[in-house]
Short mmCIF file of C-alpha atoms in Angstrom, two decimals:
data_model
loop_
_atom_site.label_atom_id
_atom_site.label_comp_id
_atom_site.label_asym_id
_atom_site.label_seq_id
_atom_site.Cartn_x
_atom_site.Cartn_y
_atom_site.Cartn_z
CA ALA R 1 -0.51 74.56 30.57
CA ALA R 2 -0.62 74.22 34.32
CA GLY R 3 2.43 75.49 36.16
CA VAL R 4 3.90 75.11 39.61
CA ILE R 5 1.90 77.05 42.18
CA GLN R 6 3.45 78.54 45.27
CA SER R 7 1.69 80.20 48.14
CA PRO R 8 1.83 82.66 49.57
CA ARG R 9 3.68 84.83 47.07
CA HIS R 10 4.79 87.25 49.74
CA LEU R 11 5.24 86.71 53.45
CA ILE R 12 6.43 89.04 56.18
CA LYS R 13 7.42 87.58 59.52
CA GLU R 14 9.26 88.75 62.58
CA LYS R 15 12.38 87.18 64.02
CA ARG R 16 11.79 83.95 65.94
CA GLU R 17 8.41 83.40 64.27
CA THR R 18 7.54 80.42 62.12
CA ALA R 19 6.53 80.30 58.47
CA THR R 20 5.04 77.68 56.19
CA LEU R 21 5.51 77.81 52.44
CA LYS R 22 3.42 75.66 50.14
CA CYS R 23 4.13 74.22 46.73
CA TYR R 24 1.72 72.56 44.32
CA PRO R 25 3.58 70.75 41.53
CA ILE R 26 2.45 70.37 37.97
CA PRO R 27 -0.19 67.60 37.76
CA ARG R 28 1.38 64.12 37.51
CA HIS R 29 4.78 65.40 38.63
CA ASP R 30 6.02 63.24 41.50
CA THR R 31 9.21 65.08 42.46
CA VAL R 32 9.50 68.41 44.23
CA TYR R 33 12.59 70.52 44.89
CA TRP R 34 13.08 73.54 47.14
CA TYR R 35 15.63 76.28 46.46
CA GLN R 36 16.55 79.42 48.37
CA GLN R 37 17.77 82.57 46.64
CA GLY R 38 19.13 85.32 48.86
CA PRO R 39 19.34 88.94 47.67
CA GLY R 40 21.82 89.20 44.80
CA GLN R 41 22.70 85.51 45.08
CA ASP R 42 22.20 82.43 42.96
CA PRO R 43 19.60 79.79 43.86
CA GLN R 44 20.79 77.22 46.39
CA PHE R 45 19.29 73.75 46.65
CA LEU R 46 17.64 72.95 49.97
CA ILE R 47 15.84 69.63 49.73
CA SER R 48 13.91 67.39 47.37
CA PHE R 49 11.21 64.74 47.58
CA TYR R 50 10.28 61.88 45.30
CA GLU R 51 7.07 59.93 45.82
CA LYS R 52 6.63 61.48 49.26
CA MET R 53 10.08 60.41 50.46
CA GLN R 54 13.06 62.69 50.94
CA SER R 55 15.29 62.22 47.94
CA ASP R 56 18.21 64.58 48.44
CA LYS R 57 19.30 67.16 50.95
CA GLY R 58 21.33 70.29 50.48
CA SER R 59 22.26 73.17 52.75
CA ILE R 60 18.98 73.26 54.62
CA PRO R 61 19.20 74.59 58.19
CA ASP R 62 18.04 72.32 61.01
CA ARG R 63 15.37 74.93 61.78
CA PHE R 64 13.74 74.08 58.46
CA SER R 65 11.76 70.96 57.71
CA ALA R 66 9.76 69.87 54.73
CA GLN R 67 7.54 67.10 53.55
CA GLN R 68 5.62 65.94 50.54
CA PHE R 69 2.03 64.87 50.98
CA SER R 70 -0.08 62.14 49.36
CA ASP R 71 -1.37 64.60 46.74
CA TYR R 72 2.29 65.45 45.96
CA HIS R 73 2.11 69.00 47.21
CA SER R 74 4.95 70.00 49.50
CA GLU R 75 5.37 72.31 52.45
CA LEU R 76 8.51 73.95 53.77
CA ASN R 77 8.29 74.76 57.47
CA MET R 78 10.66 77.33 58.87
CA SER R 79 10.99 77.99 62.58
CA SER R 80 12.92 80.46 64.73
CA LEU R 81 13.22 82.74 61.73
CA GLU R 82 16.34 84.85 61.42
CA LEU R 83 16.98 88.00 59.41
CA GLY R 84 19.23 85.95 57.12
CA ASP R 85 16.29 83.78 56.11
CA SER R 86 14.91 86.67 54.08
CA ALA R 87 15.02 85.37 50.53
CA LEU R 88 13.08 84.10 47.57
CA TYR R 89 12.07 80.49 47.98
CA PHE R 90 11.47 78.58 44.78
CA CYS R 91 9.78 75.27 44.39
CA ALA R 92 10.33 73.17 41.28
CA SER R 93 8.75 69.97 40.12
CA SER R 94 9.62 67.22 37.67
CA LEU R 95 8.31 63.92 36.43
CA GLY R 96 10.67 61.42 38.00
CA ARG R 97 13.63 62.20 40.21
CA ARG R 98 16.11 61.72 37.38
CA SER R 99 14.30 64.09 35.06
CA TYR R 100 16.52 66.52 33.24
CA GLU R 101 13.95 69.28 33.22
CA GLN R 102 12.67 71.01 36.30
CA TYR R 103 9.79 73.44 36.20
CA PHE R 104 10.06 76.29 38.65
CA GLY R 105 7.29 78.18 40.37
CA PRO R 106 7.14 81.95 40.72
CA GLY R 107 8.62 81.85 44.20
CA THR R 108 7.64 83.04 47.65
CA ARG R 109 9.36 86.18 48.86
CA LEU R 110 9.95 85.88 52.59
CA THR R 111 10.91 88.98 54.53
CA VAL R 112 11.98 88.63 58.15
CA THR R 113 11.98 91.82 60.17
CA ASP S 1 30.33 70.44 44.24
CA ALA S 2 30.72 70.37 40.50
CA LYS S 3 32.07 73.64 39.12
CA THR S 4 31.51 75.51 35.91
CA THR S 5 32.99 78.84 34.86
CA GLN S 6 31.08 81.47 32.93
CA PRO S 7 31.72 85.13 32.08
CA ASN S 8 30.02 87.49 34.50
CA SER S 9 28.21 89.37 31.76
CA MET S 10 27.71 89.63 28.03
CA GLU S 11 25.94 92.04 25.75
CA SER S 12 24.18 91.58 22.47
CA ASN S 13 22.04 93.47 20.03
CA GLU S 14 18.53 92.44 19.22
CA GLU S 15 18.17 89.91 16.38
CA GLU S 16 21.86 89.01 16.47
CA PRO S 17 23.16 85.58 17.52
CA VAL S 18 24.56 85.18 21.01
CA HIS S 19 27.18 82.63 22.05
CA LEU S 20 27.36 82.04 25.79
CA PRO S 21 30.46 80.04 26.79
CA CYS S 22 30.91 77.70 29.74
CA ASN S 23 34.01 75.89 30.96
CA HIS S 24 33.68 72.60 32.83
CA SER S 25 37.19 71.20 32.63
CA THR S 26 36.71 68.60 35.39
CA ILE S 27 33.55 67.11 33.98
CA SER S 28 33.15 63.36 34.31
CA GLY S 29 31.96 61.04 31.60
CA THR S 30 28.43 60.73 32.91
CA ASP S 31 27.79 64.39 33.73
CA TYR S 32 25.21 66.18 31.63
CA ILE S 33 25.43 69.87 30.84
CA HIS S 34 22.27 71.80 31.60
CA TRP S 35 21.42 75.39 30.84
CA TYR S 36 18.79 77.29 32.76
CA ARG S 37 17.98 80.96 32.63
CA GLN S 38 16.35 83.29 35.10
CA LEU S 39 14.43 86.27 33.83
CA PRO S 40 14.03 89.22 36.20
CA SER S 41 11.67 88.48 39.09
CA GLN S 42 10.98 84.94 37.89
CA GLY S 43 12.01 81.43 38.75
CA PRO S 44 14.69 79.69 36.70
CA GLU S 45 13.60 78.22 33.39
CA TYR S 46 15.01 75.16 31.64
CA VAL S 47 16.68 75.96 28.34
CA ILE S 48 18.50 72.88 27.07
CA HIS S 49 20.76 70.02 28.08
CA GLY S 50 23.22 67.63 26.47
CA LEU S 51 25.85 64.96 27.09
CA THR S 52 28.18 64.66 24.11
CA SER S 53 26.44 65.62 20.90
CA ASN S 54 25.25 69.05 19.90
CA VAL S 55 21.60 69.62 20.71
CA ASN S 56 18.91 71.85 19.28
CA ASN S 57 15.48 72.80 20.54
CA ARG S 58 13.03 75.61 19.94
CA MET S 59 14.80 77.91 22.37
CA ALA S 60 18.48 77.41 21.64
CA SER S 61 21.33 75.21 20.50
CA LEU S 62 24.01 73.64 22.65
CA ALA S 63 27.44 72.98 21.22
CA ILE S 64 29.62 70.66 23.33
CA ALA S 65 33.35 70.47 22.70
CA GLU S 66 34.73 67.12 21.65
CA ASP S 67 36.70 66.79 24.90
CA ARG S 68 33.59 67.94 26.83
CA LYS S 69 35.61 70.47 28.81
CA SER S 70 33.55 73.34 27.50
CA SER S 71 30.23 74.10 25.88
CA THR S 72 28.45 77.03 24.24
CA LEU S 73 24.81 77.98 24.42
CA ILE S 74 23.70 79.60 21.20
CA LEU S 75 20.70 81.89 20.92
CA HIS S 76 20.23 82.26 17.20
CA ARG S 77 18.40 85.58 17.23
CA ALA S 78 18.38 87.41 20.53
CA THR S 79 15.25 89.27 21.54
CA LEU S 80 14.71 91.69 24.39
CA ARG S 81 12.90 88.88 26.21
CA ASP S 82 16.12 86.86 26.25
CA ALA S 83 17.70 89.29 28.71
CA ALA S 84 18.32 87.10 31.75
CA VAL S 85 20.92 85.37 33.88
CA TYR S 86 22.05 82.20 32.11
CA TYR S 87 23.32 79.33 34.23
CA CYS S 88 25.48 76.49 32.95
CA ILE S 89 25.10 73.54 35.32
CA ARG S 90 26.88 70.22 35.50
CA HIS S 91 24.33 67.61 36.43
CA ALA S 92 25.99 64.71 38.20
CA GLY S 93 24.36 61.34 38.08
CA GLY S 94 24.53 58.77 40.84
CA THR S 95 22.84 59.82 44.06
CA SER S 96 22.55 63.51 43.18
CA TYR S 97 19.38 62.82 41.25
CA GLY S 98 17.77 66.05 40.04
CA LYS S 99 19.49 68.49 42.39
CA LEU S 100 20.71 71.54 40.46
CA THR S 101 23.82 73.33 41.69
CA PHE S 102 23.67 76.90 40.46
CA GLY S 103 26.94 78.76 40.24
CA GLN S 104 27.60 82.27 39.06
CA GLY S 105 25.82 82.69 35.78
CA THR S 106 26.18 85.10 32.89
CA ILE S 107 24.05 88.22 32.88
CA LEU S 108 22.95 88.75 29.29
CA THR S 109 21.95 92.25 28.26
CA VAL S 110 20.17 92.65 24.93
CA HIS S 111 20.16 96.08 23.34
CA PRO S 112 17.34 97.19 21.00
#
């Protein structure tokens, strides 16, 4: 079965650079979630989209922005990168924004040097 | 945010049952209990969820206390592949939609 695809899988950036992470949800899934997991920490919710509209917002820095496109894929844009942004970034998708089951992708490991 | 309390770690032997407890004493009547697990170097994976009644699926069983202040995830026969961090999550309804709030989970170690 098709799963959530994230690209790139690994990304190395320098401080103050920008990064774009992409997420391709499972076909027919209309809701996308972004989570950040720092080293040794638990995943933290950043933001979610349902039918291309922002659905919910968590502890996402103002330097980050995201959107969901007409084909339901989503991109997380990160600017003015800081060392503390180094983390695993997971995307999850679900069918409907009230779905009780989210399917997570393999994650993008971002390293800021 | 909604809080749950789980033991930091638990150990089990292969092919034995595992009972992972979770306390959620301030749960409201419309909150569901979700369990996700995260295997090493992977994204979280849905395990099971429930509201009031006990639930079973191919992966596990979920036993919810009558007062709903606690629940237990049951793995009937642990395998080495079940070694993971298990998260018990209260899923609030209303405007929280599908957002998952991960707290400190339980690190399950399975011994051969």
